[in-house]
PDB file of C-alpha atoms in Angstrom:
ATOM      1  CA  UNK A1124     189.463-161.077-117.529  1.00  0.00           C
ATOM      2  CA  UNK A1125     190.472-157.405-116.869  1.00  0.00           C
ATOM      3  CA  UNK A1126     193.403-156.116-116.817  1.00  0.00           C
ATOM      4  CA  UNK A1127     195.288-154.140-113.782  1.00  0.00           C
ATOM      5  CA  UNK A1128     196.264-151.143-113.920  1.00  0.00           C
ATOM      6  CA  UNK A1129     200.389-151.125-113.138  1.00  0.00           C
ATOM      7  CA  UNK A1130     200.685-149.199-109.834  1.00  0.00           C
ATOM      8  CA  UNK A1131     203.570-147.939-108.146  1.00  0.00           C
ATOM      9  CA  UNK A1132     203.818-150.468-105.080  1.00  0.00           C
ATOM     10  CA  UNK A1133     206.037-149.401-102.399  1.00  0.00           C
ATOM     11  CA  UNK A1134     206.906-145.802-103.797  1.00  0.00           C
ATOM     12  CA  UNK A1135     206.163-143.444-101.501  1.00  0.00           C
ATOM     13  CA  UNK A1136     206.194-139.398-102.444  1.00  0.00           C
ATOM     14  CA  UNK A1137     210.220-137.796-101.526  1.00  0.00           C
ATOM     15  CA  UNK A1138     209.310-134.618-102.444  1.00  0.00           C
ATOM     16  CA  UNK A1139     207.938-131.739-100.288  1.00  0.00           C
ATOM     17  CA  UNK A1140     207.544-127.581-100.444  1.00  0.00           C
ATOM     18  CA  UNK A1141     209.561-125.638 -97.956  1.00  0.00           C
ATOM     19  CA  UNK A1142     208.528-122.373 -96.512  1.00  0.00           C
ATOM     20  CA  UNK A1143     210.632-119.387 -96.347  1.00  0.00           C
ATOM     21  CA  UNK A1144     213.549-119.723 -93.398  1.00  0.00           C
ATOM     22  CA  UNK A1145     212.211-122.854 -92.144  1.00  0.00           C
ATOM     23  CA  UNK A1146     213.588-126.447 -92.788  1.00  0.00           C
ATOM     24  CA  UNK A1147     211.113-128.839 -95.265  1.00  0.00           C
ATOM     25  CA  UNK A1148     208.523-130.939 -93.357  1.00  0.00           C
ATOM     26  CA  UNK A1149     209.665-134.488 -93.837  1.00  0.00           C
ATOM     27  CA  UNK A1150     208.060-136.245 -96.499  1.00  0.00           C
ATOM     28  CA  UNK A1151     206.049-139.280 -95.513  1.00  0.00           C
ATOM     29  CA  UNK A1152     208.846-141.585 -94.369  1.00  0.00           C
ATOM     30  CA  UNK A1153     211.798-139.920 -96.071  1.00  0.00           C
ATOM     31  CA  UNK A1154     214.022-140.661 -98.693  1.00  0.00           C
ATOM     32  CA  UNK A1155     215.340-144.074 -96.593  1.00  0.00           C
ATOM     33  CA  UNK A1156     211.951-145.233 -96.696  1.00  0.00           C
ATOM     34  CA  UNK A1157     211.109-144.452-100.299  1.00  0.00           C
ATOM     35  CA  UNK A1158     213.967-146.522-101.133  1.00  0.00           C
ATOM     36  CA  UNK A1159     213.456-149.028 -99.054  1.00  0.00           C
ATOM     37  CA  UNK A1160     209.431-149.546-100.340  1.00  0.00           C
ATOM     38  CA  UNK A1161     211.158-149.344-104.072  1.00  0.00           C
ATOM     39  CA  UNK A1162     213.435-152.322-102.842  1.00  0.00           C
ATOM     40  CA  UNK A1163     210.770-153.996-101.265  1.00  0.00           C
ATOM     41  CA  UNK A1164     208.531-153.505-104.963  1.00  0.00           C
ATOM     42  CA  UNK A1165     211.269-154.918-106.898  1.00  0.00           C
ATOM     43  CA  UNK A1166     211.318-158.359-104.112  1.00  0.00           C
ATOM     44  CA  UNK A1167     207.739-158.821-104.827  1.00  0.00           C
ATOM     45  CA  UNK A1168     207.416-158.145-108.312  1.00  0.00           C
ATOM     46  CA  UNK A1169     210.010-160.869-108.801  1.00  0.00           C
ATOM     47  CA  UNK A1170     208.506-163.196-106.289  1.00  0.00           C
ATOM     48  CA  UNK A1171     204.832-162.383-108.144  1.00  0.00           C
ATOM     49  CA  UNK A1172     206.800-163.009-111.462  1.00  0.00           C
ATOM     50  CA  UNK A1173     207.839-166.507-110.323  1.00  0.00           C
ATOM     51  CA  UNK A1174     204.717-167.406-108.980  1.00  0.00           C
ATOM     52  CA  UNK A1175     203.146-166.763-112.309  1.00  0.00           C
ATOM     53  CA  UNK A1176     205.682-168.580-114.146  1.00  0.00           C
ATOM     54  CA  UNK A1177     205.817-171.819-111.918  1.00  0.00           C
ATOM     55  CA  UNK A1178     201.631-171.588-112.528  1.00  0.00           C
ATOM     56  CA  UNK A1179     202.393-171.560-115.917  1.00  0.00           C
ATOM     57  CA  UNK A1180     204.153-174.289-116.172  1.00  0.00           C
ATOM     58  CA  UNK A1181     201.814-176.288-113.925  1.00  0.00           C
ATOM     59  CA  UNK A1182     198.886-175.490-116.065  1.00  0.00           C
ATOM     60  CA  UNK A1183     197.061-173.775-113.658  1.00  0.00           C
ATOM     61  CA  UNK A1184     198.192-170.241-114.620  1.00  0.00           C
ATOM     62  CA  UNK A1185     197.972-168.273-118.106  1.00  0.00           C
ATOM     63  CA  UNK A1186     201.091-167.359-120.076  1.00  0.00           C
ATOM     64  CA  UNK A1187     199.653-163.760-120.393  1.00  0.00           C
ATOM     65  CA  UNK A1188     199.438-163.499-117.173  1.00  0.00           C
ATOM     66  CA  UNK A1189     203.083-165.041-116.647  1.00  0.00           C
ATOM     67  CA  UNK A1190     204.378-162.688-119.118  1.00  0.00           C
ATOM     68  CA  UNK A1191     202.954-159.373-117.885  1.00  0.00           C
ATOM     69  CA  UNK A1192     204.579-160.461-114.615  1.00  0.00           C
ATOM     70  CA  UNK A1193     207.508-161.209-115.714  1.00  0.00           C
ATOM     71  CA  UNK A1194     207.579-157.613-118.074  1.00  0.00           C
ATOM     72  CA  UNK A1195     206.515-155.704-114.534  1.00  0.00           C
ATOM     73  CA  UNK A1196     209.072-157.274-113.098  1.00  0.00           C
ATOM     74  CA  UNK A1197     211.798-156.253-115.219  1.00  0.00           C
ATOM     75  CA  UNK A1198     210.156-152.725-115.299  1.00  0.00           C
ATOM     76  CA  UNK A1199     210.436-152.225-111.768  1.00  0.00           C
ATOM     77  CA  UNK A1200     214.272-153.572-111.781  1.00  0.00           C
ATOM     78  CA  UNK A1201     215.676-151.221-114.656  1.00  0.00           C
ATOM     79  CA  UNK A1202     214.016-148.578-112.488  1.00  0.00           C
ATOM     80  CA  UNK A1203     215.656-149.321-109.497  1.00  0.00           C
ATOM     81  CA  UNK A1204     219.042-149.900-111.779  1.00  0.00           C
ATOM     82  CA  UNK A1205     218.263-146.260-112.972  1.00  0.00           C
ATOM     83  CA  UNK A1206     218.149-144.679-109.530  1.00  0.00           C
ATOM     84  CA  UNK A1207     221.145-146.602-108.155  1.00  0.00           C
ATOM     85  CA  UNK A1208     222.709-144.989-111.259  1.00  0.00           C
ATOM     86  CA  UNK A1209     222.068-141.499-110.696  1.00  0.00           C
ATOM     87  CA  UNK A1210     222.873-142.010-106.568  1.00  0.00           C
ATOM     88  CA  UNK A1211     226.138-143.297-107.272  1.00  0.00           C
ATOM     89  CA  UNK A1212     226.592-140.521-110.097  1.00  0.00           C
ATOM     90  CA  UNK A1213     225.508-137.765-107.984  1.00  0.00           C
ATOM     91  CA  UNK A1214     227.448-139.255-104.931  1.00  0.00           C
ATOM     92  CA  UNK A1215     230.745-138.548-107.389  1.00  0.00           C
ATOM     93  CA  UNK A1216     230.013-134.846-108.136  1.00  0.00           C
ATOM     94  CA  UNK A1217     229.935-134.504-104.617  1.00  0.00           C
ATOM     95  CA  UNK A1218     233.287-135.556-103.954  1.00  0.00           C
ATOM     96  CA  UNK A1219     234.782-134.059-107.031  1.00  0.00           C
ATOM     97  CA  UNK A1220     233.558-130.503-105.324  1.00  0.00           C
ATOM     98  CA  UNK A1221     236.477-128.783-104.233  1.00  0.00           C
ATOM     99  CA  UNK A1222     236.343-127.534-100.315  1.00  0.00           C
TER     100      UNK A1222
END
């Protein structure tokens, strides 16, 4: 049984390349949506985790498979814990700017 390859589900590209005097081209979506799809990723990774798990226990699932699930899952969450992090961090530089 192979094994696939972790992708990045629901991440879309935020960055873009701006020409001289004129404003960047929105990136596909924005940074709203690229936050949103992360959000999204962390919902199903969890719901794919459980899924995996309840298989498990049933007997109808493998506990490698359960595992890797449950490992993605927690991946994509201390990611998301990460970025939160740094918004909320560079949210407070911004209002410690003087006018």
């Amino acid at each position: 049984m192979p094994i696939e390859a972790i992708s990045t589900r629901g991440v879309n590209a935020v960055g873009s390349t701006a020409v001289a005097g004129q404003a960047p081209a929105a990136a596909s979506g924005g940074f709203i949506d690229a936050l949103s799809g992360l959000l999204a990723s962390v919902n199903e990774s969890t719901g794919d985790a459980n899924t995996a798990v309840v298989k498990m226990l049933d007997g109808t699932g493998d506990v490698h498979e359960a595992m890797i699930a449950l490992q993605r899952a927690e991946t994509t969450l201390l990611l998301t814990v990460q970025i939160r992090n740094k918004l909320v961090q560079a949210y407070q530089d911004v209002m410690r700017m003087p006018i």
